[in-house]
Coordinates of C-alpha atoms in Angstrom, one line a residue:
M109 CA 0.0 0.0 0.0
K110 CA 1.5 3.3 -1.0
T111 CA 1.4 6.3 1.4
I112 CA 0.8 9.9 0.7
G113 CA 0.7 13.0 2.9
I114 CA -2.8 14.4 3.4
R115 CA -1.7 17.8 2.0
D116 CA -0.6 16.1 -1.2
L117 CA -3.9 14.3 -1.9
S118 CA -5.5 15.3 -5.2
G119 CA -8.3 14.2 -7.5
D120 CA -5.8 13.0 -10.1
L121 CA -4.0 10.8 -7.5
I122 CA -7.3 9.2 -6.4
K123 CA -8.3 8.6 -10.0
M124 CA -4.9 6.9 -10.7
A125 CA -5.2 4.7 -7.6
A126 CA -8.7 3.7 -8.7
G127 CA -7.5 2.7 -12.1
Q128 CA -4.8 0.6 -10.5
G129 CA -7.1 -1.0 -8.0
E130 CA -5.0 0.4 -5.1
M131 CA -5.7 1.7 -1.6
L132 CA -3.7 4.6 -0.3
G133 CA -2.3 5.2 3.2
I134 CA -2.9 8.8 4.3
T135 CA -0.3 10.2 6.6
N136 CA -0.4 13.3 8.9
D137 CA 3.0 14.4 10.3
R138 CA 4.5 11.2 8.9
L139 CA 2.1 9.0 10.9
L140 CA -0.5 6.8 9.3
A141 CA -3.8 8.5 10.0
G142 CA -6.2 6.9 7.6
V143 CA -6.8 4.5 4.7
L144 CA -8.3 5.8 1.5
M145 CA -10.3 3.5 -0.7
P146 CA -11.0 4.9 -4.2
L147 CA -14.5 4.4 -5.5
S148 CA -13.8 2.7 -8.9
G149 CA -16.5 1.3 -11.2
N150 CA -15.8 -2.1 -9.8
T151 CA -16.3 -0.9 -6.2
L152 CA -19.6 0.7 -7.1
E153 CA -20.8 -2.4 -8.9
H154 CA -19.9 -4.5 -5.8
L155 CA -21.9 -2.2 -3.6
V156 CA -24.9 -2.3 -6.0
D157 CA -24.7 -6.1 -6.1
R158 CA -24.6 -6.3 -2.3
D159 CA -27.6 -4.1 -1.9
L160 CA -29.5 -6.0 -4.6
T161 CA -29.0 -9.1 -2.6
R162 CA -30.5 -7.4 0.4
I163 CA -33.5 -6.1 -1.6
E164 CA -34.1 -9.6 -3.1
E165 CA -34.0 -11.1 0.4
S166 CA -36.5 -8.5 1.7
I167 CA -38.8 -9.3 -1.2
R168 CA -38.6 -13.0 -0.5
I169 CA -39.4 -12.5 3.2
S170 CA -42.4 -10.2 2.3
E171 CA -43.7 -12.9 -0.1
Q172 CA -43.5 -15.5 2.7
E173 CA -45.3 -13.2 5.1
L174 CA -48.0 -12.4 2.6
A175 CA -48.6 -16.2 1.9
A176 CA -48.8 -16.8 5.7
G177 CA -51.3 -13.9 6.2
E178 CA -48.7 -11.9 8.2
W179 CA -48.5 -9.0 5.9
T180 CA -47.8 -5.6 7.6
S181 CA -49.4 -2.6 5.9
L182 CA -47.6 0.6 5.1
D183 CA -49.8 2.5 7.6
D184 CA -48.7 0.1 10.3
L185 CA -45.1 0.5 9.4
M186 CA -45.4 4.3 9.5
S187 CA -47.1 4.2 12.9
E188 CA -44.4 2.1 14.5
D189 CA -42.5 3.8 17.3
R190 CA -38.9 4.0 16.0
S191 CA -37.5 6.2 18.6
A192 CA -36.0 3.3 20.5
Q193 CA -34.3 1.9 17.3
P194 CA -30.7 2.9 16.7
R195 CA -30.3 5.1 13.6
R196 CA -27.5 4.6 11.3
R197 CA -25.6 7.8 10.7
A198 CA -24.8 8.7 7.1
P199 CA -21.1 9.2 6.4
S200 CA -20.0 12.8 6.4
R201 CA -18.9 14.3 3.0
V202 CA -15.8 16.4 2.7
A203 CA -14.2 17.9 -0.3
I204 CA -10.6 17.1 -1.0
R205 CA -9.6 20.8 -0.6
N206 CA -11.1 20.8 2.9
L207 CA -9.3 17.7 4.1
S208 CA -6.8 18.3 6.9
G209 CA -5.1 16.5 9.8
A210 CA -7.6 18.2 12.2
R211 CA -10.6 17.1 10.2
L212 CA -9.3 13.5 10.0
Q213 CA -8.6 13.6 13.8
Q214 CA -12.2 14.8 14.3
A215 CA -13.5 11.9 12.3
A216 CA -11.4 9.4 14.2
E217 CA -12.7 10.7 17.5
A218 CA -16.3 10.4 16.2
A219 CA -15.5 6.9 14.8
E220 CA -17.0 8.0 11.4
V221 CA -16.0 7.2 7.8
L222 CA -15.6 10.2 5.5
V223 CA -16.9 10.3 1.9
V224 CA -14.3 12.3 -0.1
T225 CA -15.6 14.3 -2.9
H226 CA -14.0 16.0 -5.9
G227 CA -16.0 18.4 -8.0
G228 CA -19.2 17.4 -6.0
V229 CA -18.8 13.7 -6.9
A230 CA -17.9 11.0 -4.4
V231 CA -14.5 9.6 -5.3
A232 CA -13.3 7.7 -2.3
L233 CA -14.0 6.5 1.3
L234 CA -11.5 7.6 4.0
V235 CA -11.3 5.4 7.1
P236 CA -9.5 7.0 10.0
V237 CA -6.9 4.9 11.8
T238 CA -8.0 4.7 15.5
L239 CA -6.7 2.9 18.5
Q240 CA -9.9 0.8 18.5
W241 CA -9.3 -0.2 14.9
V242 CA -5.7 -1.3 15.6
E243 CA -6.9 -3.3 18.7
H244 CA -9.5 -5.0 16.5
L245 CA -6.8 -6.0 13.9
I246 CA -4.6 -7.4 16.7
E247 CA -7.5 -9.4 18.2
R248 CA -8.5 -10.7 14.8
N249 CA -4.9 -11.9 14.1
L250 CA -4.1 -13.0 17.7
S251 CA -4.7 -16.7 16.9
R252 CA -2.2 -16.4 14.0
I253 CA 0.3 -14.7 16.2
H254 CA 0.0 -17.4 18.9
A255 CA 0.4 -20.1 16.2
S256 CA 3.5 -18.5 14.8
I257 CA 5.0 -18.2 18.3
E258 CA 4.3 -21.8 19.1
R259 CA 5.8 -22.9 15.7
S260 CA 8.9 -20.8 16.3
E261 CA 9.4 -22.3 19.8
H262 CA 9.2 -25.8 18.3
E263 CA 11.6 -24.8 15.5
I264 CA 14.1 -23.4 18.0
A265 CA 13.9 -26.6 20.0
T266 CA 14.5 -28.7 16.8
G267 CA 17.1 -26.3 15.3
K268 CA 14.9 -25.4 12.3
L269 CA 14.2 -21.8 13.1
A270 CA 12.6 -20.0 10.1
S271 CA 13.8 -16.5 9.3
L272 CA 11.5 -13.4 9.5
D273 CA 11.6 -13.1 5.8
E274 CA 10.5 -16.7 5.3
L275 CA 7.6 -16.1 7.7
L276 CA 6.6 -13.0 5.8
E277 CA 6.8 -14.9 2.5
E278 CA 4.5 -17.6 3.9
R279 CA 2.0 -14.9 5.1
Q280 CA 2.2 -13.3 1.7
G281 CA 1.0 -16.5 0.0
G282 CA 3.5 -19.3 -0.5
L283 CA 1.0 -21.4 -2.5
S284 CA 2.0 -24.7 -3.9
S285 CA -0.9 -26.7 -5.4
Q286 CA -3.8 -26.4 -7.8
S287 CA -6.2 -26.1 -4.9
T288 CA -4.3 -23.1 -3.5
V289 CA -4.4 -21.5 -7.0
E290 CA -8.2 -21.8 -6.9
S291 CA -8.4 -20.4 -3.4
A292 CA -6.1 -17.6 -4.3
A293 CA -8.4 -16.7 -7.2
A294 CA -11.5 -16.8 -4.9
A295 CA -10.0 -14.9 -2.0
P296 CA -10.1 -11.1 -1.8
A297 CA -6.8 -9.5 -2.6
Q298 CA -4.7 -8.3 0.3
P299 CA -2.7 -5.1 0.1
Y300 CA 0.8 -5.9 -1.2
L301 CA 3.9 -4.8 0.8
F302 CA 7.5 -5.0 -0.4
H303 CA 9.5 -7.4 1.7
T304 CA 12.9 -6.2 1.0
H305 CA 14.9 -3.7 -1.0
D306 CA 18.0 -6.0 -1.2
P307 CA 18.4 -6.8 -5.0
E308 CA 19.9 -10.2 -4.1
E309 CA 16.6 -11.2 -2.5
Q310 CA 14.2 -9.7 -5.1
L311 CA 12.4 -11.9 -7.6
I312 CA 10.7 -10.8 -10.8
I313 CA 8.5 -13.1 -12.9
G314 CA 8.1 -12.6 -16.7
V315 CA 5.2 -14.2 -18.5
N316 CA 4.9 -14.7 -22.2
I317 CA 1.4 -15.5 -23.5
V318 CA 2.1 -17.5 -26.6
T319 CA -0.7 -17.2 -29.1
D320 CA 0.8 -17.9 -32.5
A321 CA 3.3 -20.8 -32.1
P322 CA 4.1 -22.9 -35.2
D323 CA 2.5 -25.9 -33.6
N324 CA -0.8 -23.9 -33.2
H325 CA -0.8 -24.7 -29.5
R326 CA -1.3 -21.9 -27.0
R327 CA 0.5 -21.7 -23.7
V328 CA 1.9 -19.6 -21.0
I329 CA 5.7 -19.5 -20.6
A330 CA 7.0 -18.0 -17.3
I331 CA 10.5 -17.4 -16.0
A332 CA 11.9 -16.2 -12.7
A333 CA 14.5 -13.6 -13.0
D334 CA 16.7 -11.3 -10.9
T335 CA 16.6 -7.5 -11.2
S336 CA 19.0 -7.7 -14.3
A337 CA 16.5 -10.1 -16.1
R338 CA 18.9 -13.0 -15.6
P339 CA 16.9 -16.3 -15.4
L340 CA 17.0 -18.1 -12.0
L341 CA 15.2 -21.3 -13.1
D342 CA 14.2 -23.2 -16.2
P343 CA 11.0 -21.8 -17.7
V344 CA 7.6 -23.0 -16.5
V345 CA 5.2 -24.0 -19.3
I346 CA 1.5 -24.1 -18.7
P347 CA -0.5 -25.5 -21.7
L348 CA -3.8 -23.7 -22.5
P349 CA -6.8 -25.6 -23.8
D350 CA -8.0 -22.6 -25.7
Q351 CA -8.0 -18.8 -25.7
D352 CA -10.7 -18.3 -23.1
E353 CA -9.8 -15.3 -21.0
E354 CA -10.5 -17.0 -17.6
K355 CA -8.4 -20.0 -18.6
V356 CA -5.5 -17.9 -19.7
L357 CA -5.7 -15.9 -16.4
A358 CA -5.7 -19.1 -14.4
G359 CA -2.7 -20.3 -16.4
I360 CA -0.8 -17.1 -15.5
I361 CA -1.6 -17.3 -11.8
R362 CA -0.6 -21.0 -11.7
A363 CA 2.8 -20.3 -13.4
V364 CA 3.5 -17.4 -11.0
I365 CA 2.6 -19.3 -7.9
Q366 CA 4.7 -22.3 -9.0
L367 CA 7.8 -20.2 -9.5
R368 CA 7.3 -18.2 -6.4
T369 CA 6.9 -21.3 -4.3
T370 CA 9.9 -23.0 -5.8
L371 CA 12.1 -20.0 -4.9
A372 CA 10.7 -19.2 -1.5
P373 CA 13.2 -21.4 0.4
R374 CA 16.0 -19.4 -1.3
R375 CA 14.7 -16.2 0.3
K376 CA 13.6 -14.8 -3.0
H377 CA 10.7 -12.4 -2.6
L378 CA 8.4 -11.5 -5.5
I379 CA 8.3 -7.8 -6.2
G380 CA 6.4 -7.8 -9.5
V381 CA 5.2 -9.6 -12.6
G382 CA 5.7 -8.5 -16.3
I383 CA 3.5 -9.9 -19.0
Q384 CA 3.8 -9.7 -22.8
I385 CA 1.4 -10.5 -25.5
A386 CA 1.1 -9.9 -29.3
G387 CA -1.3 -7.1 -30.1
H388 CA -2.4 -3.6 -29.2
V389 CA -1.7 -3.0 -25.5
H390 CA -2.3 0.2 -23.6
D391 CA -2.5 1.2 -19.9
G392 CA -2.6 -2.4 -18.6
A393 CA -5.3 -3.6 -21.0
V394 CA -5.3 -5.7 -24.2
V395 CA -7.0 -3.3 -26.5
D396 CA -7.0 -5.7 -29.5
S397 CA -5.2 -9.0 -30.0
P398 CA -6.4 -10.7 -33.2
N399 CA -4.6 -14.0 -32.3
V400 CA -6.9 -14.5 -29.4
N401 CA -9.8 -12.2 -30.3
W402 CA -9.5 -10.2 -27.1
H403 CA -10.8 -6.6 -27.0
R404 CA -10.3 -4.2 -24.1
L405 CA -9.4 -6.8 -21.6
P406 CA -8.0 -5.3 -18.3
L407 CA -5.5 -8.1 -17.9
S408 CA -3.0 -6.3 -15.7
N409 CA -5.6 -5.4 -13.0
Q410 CA -7.1 -8.9 -13.1
V411 CA -3.7 -10.5 -12.5
K412 CA -2.8 -7.9 -9.8
R413 CA -6.1 -8.6 -7.9
Q414 CA -5.5 -12.3 -7.8
L415 CA -1.9 -12.0 -6.7
G416 CA -2.8 -9.8 -3.7
G417 CA -1.8 -6.4 -5.2
I418 CA 1.6 -7.3 -6.5
P419 CA 2.7 -4.8 -9.2
V420 CA 1.9 -6.1 -12.7
V421 CA 3.1 -4.6 -16.0
L422 CA 1.5 -5.6 -19.3
E423 CA 3.3 -4.8 -22.6
N424 CA 3.2 -5.5 -26.3
N425 CA 5.7 -8.2 -27.3
A426 CA 7.8 -6.1 -29.7
N427 CA 8.0 -3.2 -27.2
A428 CA 9.1 -5.7 -24.5
L429 CA 11.9 -6.9 -26.7
A430 CA 13.0 -3.3 -27.3
L431 CA 13.3 -2.8 -23.5
R432 CA 15.3 -6.0 -23.2
A433 CA 17.6 -4.9 -26.1
Q434 CA 18.4 -1.8 -24.1
L435 CA 19.2 -3.9 -21.0
R436 CA 21.5 -6.1 -23.1
R437 CA 23.2 -3.1 -24.6
D438 CA 22.1 -4.0 -28.2
I439 CA 20.6 -0.5 -28.1
D440 CA 22.6 2.4 -26.5
P441 CA 20.9 4.3 -23.7
R442 CA 20.1 7.5 -25.7
E443 CA 20.0 6.0 -29.2
T444 CA 17.1 6.1 -31.8
A445 CA 16.6 2.5 -32.8
A446 CA 14.0 0.0 -33.9
V447 CA 13.3 -3.6 -33.0
I448 CA 11.6 -5.8 -35.7
L449 CA 10.0 -9.0 -34.4
I450 CA 9.0 -11.8 -36.7
T451 CA 6.8 -14.5 -35.2
N452 CA 5.0 -17.4 -36.8
R453 CA 2.0 -15.3 -37.7
G454 CA 3.1 -11.7 -37.2
V455 CA 5.5 -8.9 -37.8
G456 CA 5.8 -6.1 -35.2
S457 CA 8.2 -3.4 -34.2
G458 CA 9.2 -1.5 -31.1
L459 CA 10.5 2.1 -31.6
V460 CA 13.1 3.6 -29.3
L461 CA 13.4 7.4 -29.7
D462 CA 16.2 9.0 -27.7
G463 CA 16.5 6.0 -25.4
K464 CA 12.7 5.7 -24.7
V465 CA 10.2 3.2 -26.1
F466 CA 7.7 5.3 -28.2
K467 CA 4.2 3.9 -27.9
G468 CA 2.1 6.6 -29.4
A469 CA -1.1 8.1 -28.1
T470 CA -2.7 4.8 -27.0
G471 CA 0.1 2.2 -27.3
M472 CA -0.4 1.4 -31.0
A473 CA 2.8 2.8 -32.4
G474 CA 5.1 0.4 -34.2
E475 CA 2.4 -1.9 -35.7
I476 CA 4.5 -2.3 -38.9
G477 CA 2.9 -5.7 -39.7
H478 CA -0.3 -3.9 -40.6
I479 CA 1.0 -1.3 -43.0
Q480 CA 0.0 -2.0 -46.6
V481 CA 2.7 -3.4 -49.0
E482 CA 2.1 -4.1 -52.6
S483 CA 3.0 -7.6 -53.6
S484 CA 2.0 -10.3 -56.1
Q485 CA 1.8 -12.7 -53.1
S486 CA -0.4 -12.0 -50.1
V487 CA -2.8 -13.9 -47.9
K488 CA -5.5 -12.6 -45.5
C489 CA -3.9 -11.1 -42.4
R490 CA -5.1 -11.9 -38.9
C491 CA -6.8 -8.5 -38.9
T492 CA -8.9 -9.8 -41.9
R493 CA -7.3 -7.4 -44.4
I494 CA -5.4 -8.3 -47.6
G495 CA -2.1 -6.6 -48.3
C496 CA -0.7 -6.3 -44.7
L497 CA 3.1 -6.8 -44.4
E498 CA 2.7 -9.8 -42.1
G499 CA 0.4 -11.4 -44.6
I500 CA 3.4 -11.5 -47.0
A501 CA 6.5 -11.7 -44.8
A502 CA 5.6 -13.9 -41.8
P503 CA 6.2 -17.7 -41.9
Y504 CA 2.5 -18.6 -42.0
A505 CA 2.0 -16.4 -45.0
I506 CA 5.0 -17.9 -46.9
S507 CA 3.5 -21.4 -46.2
A508 CA 0.1 -20.3 -47.3
V509 CA 1.3 -18.8 -50.6
L510 CA 3.3 -21.9 -51.4
S511 CA 0.3 -24.1 -50.7
Q512 CA -1.8 -22.0 -53.0
K513 CA 0.8 -22.6 -55.7
G514 CA 0.9 -26.3 -55.3
F515 CA 3.8 -26.9 -52.9
V516 CA 3.2 -29.8 -50.5
G517 CA 4.7 -29.4 -47.0
D518 CA 4.8 -27.1 -44.0
F519 CA 7.2 -24.2 -43.4
A520 CA 10.1 -26.4 -42.3
A521 CA 9.7 -28.4 -45.6
A522 CA 9.8 -25.1 -47.5
V523 CA 13.0 -24.0 -45.7
E524 CA 14.6 -27.3 -46.7
A525 CA 13.4 -27.0 -50.3
A526 CA 14.9 -23.6 -50.6
K527 CA 18.4 -25.2 -50.5
D528 CA 17.6 -26.7 -53.9
S529 CA 18.9 -24.2 -56.5
T530 CA 16.5 -25.6 -59.1
N531 CA 13.3 -25.0 -57.0
D532 CA 12.4 -21.6 -58.4
L533 CA 8.9 -21.5 -56.8
V534 CA 10.1 -21.8 -53.2
R535 CA 13.2 -19.6 -53.6
R536 CA 11.2 -16.9 -55.3
T537 CA 8.6 -17.0 -52.6
F538 CA 11.2 -16.4 -49.8
S539 CA 12.8 -13.6 -51.9
Q540 CA 9.5 -11.8 -52.4
A541 CA 8.7 -12.1 -48.7
G542 CA 12.1 -10.6 -47.8
D543 CA 11.5 -7.8 -50.3
A544 CA 8.2 -7.0 -48.7
L545 CA 9.9 -6.9 -45.2
G546 CA 12.6 -4.6 -46.6
R547 CA 10.1 -2.1 -48.1
G548 CA 8.3 -2.0 -44.8
M549 CA 11.6 -1.4 -42.9
A550 CA 12.5 1.3 -45.4
D551 CA 9.3 3.1 -44.6
L552 CA 10.2 2.9 -40.9
I553 CA 13.7 4.2 -41.6
T554 CA 12.3 7.1 -43.6
L555 CA 9.9 8.0 -40.8
F556 CA 12.2 7.6 -37.8
N557 CA 15.8 7.6 -39.1
P558 CA 17.1 4.9 -36.7
S559 CA 20.9 4.3 -36.3
T560 CA 20.3 0.7 -35.2
I561 CA 17.7 -2.0 -36.1
V562 CA 17.6 -5.2 -34.1
L563 CA 15.9 -8.0 -36.1
Y564 CA 14.4 -10.8 -34.1
G565 CA 13.1 -13.9 -35.8
P566 CA 13.4 -17.7 -36.1
E567 CA 16.8 -18.9 -37.2
A568 CA 15.3 -20.7 -40.3
L569 CA 14.2 -17.3 -41.6
V570 CA 16.8 -14.8 -40.4
G571 CA 19.9 -17.0 -39.9
D572 CA 22.1 -17.1 -36.8
H573 CA 23.0 -14.4 -34.3
R574 CA 25.2 -11.8 -35.9
R575 CA 25.7 -8.3 -37.2
F576 CA 24.2 -8.1 -40.6
R577 CA 26.0 -5.8 -43.0
H578 CA 24.5 -4.0 -46.0
H579 CA 25.3 -5.6 -49.4
E580 CA 26.5 -8.7 -47.5
E581 CA 28.0 -11.0 -50.1
E582 CA 26.5 -14.2 -48.8
A583 CA 25.8 -17.3 -50.9
A584 CA 22.0 -17.4 -51.6
D585 CA 21.8 -21.1 -50.7
T586 CA 19.4 -21.0 -47.8
A587 CA 15.9 -19.6 -47.1
A588 CA 17.4 -17.1 -44.6
S589 CA 20.0 -15.9 -47.1
L590 CA 17.4 -15.4 -49.8
Y591 CA 15.1 -13.6 -47.4
L592 CA 17.7 -11.2 -46.0
R593 CA 19.4 -10.4 -49.3
A594 CA 16.0 -9.4 -50.7
M595 CA 15.3 -7.4 -47.5
D596 CA 18.6 -5.5 -47.7
K597 CA 18.2 -4.7 -51.4
A598 CA 14.7 -3.3 -50.8
I599 CA 16.0 -1.1 -47.9
T600 CA 18.7 0.3 -50.0
N601 CA 16.5 1.0 -53.0
T602 CA 13.4 2.4 -51.3
S603 CA 14.7 4.4 -48.3
F604 CA 14.8 8.2 -48.7
S605 CA 18.0 10.1 -48.9
S606 CA 20.8 8.8 -46.6
G607 CA 18.4 6.7 -44.4
A608 CA 19.9 3.3 -45.3
E609 CA 23.4 4.5 -44.6
D610 CA 22.4 6.3 -41.4
C611 CA 21.2 2.9 -40.1
E612 CA 24.7 1.8 -39.3
R613 CA 23.8 -1.5 -37.6
I614 CA 21.4 -4.3 -38.3
L615 CA 21.7 -6.9 -35.6
V616 CA 20.2 -10.3 -36.2
R617 CA 18.9 -12.0 -33.1
N618 CA 17.2 -15.4 -32.8
T619 CA 14.4 -15.5 -30.3
D620 CA 12.2 -18.2 -28.6
E621 CA 9.3 -18.3 -26.2
A622 CA 11.5 -18.1 -23.1
D623 CA 13.1 -14.9 -24.5
G624 CA 9.7 -13.4 -24.7
A625 CA 9.1 -14.1 -21.0
A626 CA 12.6 -12.6 -20.2
A627 CA 11.5 -9.5 -22.2
A628 CA 8.3 -9.3 -20.1
A629 CA 10.5 -9.3 -17.0
A630 CA 12.5 -6.5 -18.5
C631 CA 9.3 -4.4 -18.7
L632 CA 8.9 -4.7 -14.9
I633 CA 12.6 -3.9 -14.3
Q634 CA 12.3 -0.8 -16.3
Q635 CA 9.7 0.5 -13.8
L636 CA 11.6 -0.6 -10.7
P637 CA 12.5 3.0 -9.6
A638 CA 8.8 3.9 -9.6
L639 CA 7.8 0.7 -7.8
H640 CA 10.3 1.3 -5.0
T641 CA 8.2 4.3 -3.8
A642 CA 6.2 1.7 -1.8
P643 CA 6.8 1.7 2.0

């Protein structure tokens, strides 16, 4: 739970906390004086649902009384003496500008909850911290405290004393089975607190939602990493039966809990989760992902709630790789560069301008795979249009075009067939796909003038890890060499002015699903300075 001084509270801060599903600790003279709960849409819906339940119960009781002849008329109800009945006092309303330490102290003494308003609209509930409230919390948790003391005494006697960090980790939710996954999903989220600021004890989990694998199977790939995005364990793979939102969410939670539980004995404490997915991502939501047909899914908040308030960052897969390229020094800190990512069914890009990933107004910048490219070979894109770059240059498009022209076999068979210098159909198809990619990259070079491009893709299509050089004299005896030579020629011929020469480096990098999870972890790492404002 983040804390903020009462004098610094504003409508914008409350709105931000509501969007992130967070409570705020309100301090006065550096002491916790209250807990502020923003009234988000979800909160209001919960209150409405709760009151509807009460109304339905009242209607049910009334129907029973009517059937039994015990109906009470309205006149009788109005004539009842209610003077002896306790009256529930309505919460006081106070505008943000009128909040002060004295007003909060007054509310604490009166044991009342304040409704905080902004512009005449209720935006939050403010619960004062009182001695009675603290005593209540202690009483409610007394049995847990006693149990912990008894266990510690036993461990001292047996020489197996658990450290304070391990006890905190257990309290925070060291879950280890499918049943605990389900109970975690059902339980209300508890406010998340950072356990440690020691980098050696911090754990980050990166999650890659794989939606376009060559085998057409969907899965969640998760890795545990340190604060430099170095993996600590082998990846966890959670197969997904389909693209249903709830099943994908359950897969993410299961993967996180599995990694977290495995590393708990090593005193590794989870400080956040990064998630990446192909598609249009903005402000923690999947705005549009054609691979899974999701639209405006608030995935980040859903994961955050089920993990007890742990910070969660959601990012587009190409943008995530751009951040990781910066961590690995493939892109210099203040450089203007581009990352091109080729997956089985897509082509995307991450744009780095003066050292920062550029996302545009709503996170859609860099969707190079959906620019229109003229070509004699094209298949319908995932977005349902004809002529998109990825409908020409991605592996699935190459396979589809070859199939339409009579070639029998999958993409791997086509890669093998390209080695045959007499197979004009296959070799020409790879060259035309590379040409389309090069023209798309030339447009990007003309628009953004990058000095470096990092090209990520499967080895069969882009070759091995290396620095690609313009006009590289490489024998055109593989699918990758055909593809990249055509790409390079198109960049040179269609970029404006000195754009091709200004792009001094093209780095070829192979990538797999675990790399995507590591890139997701990098997204969380990039926000660590902001996250460390937590108490």
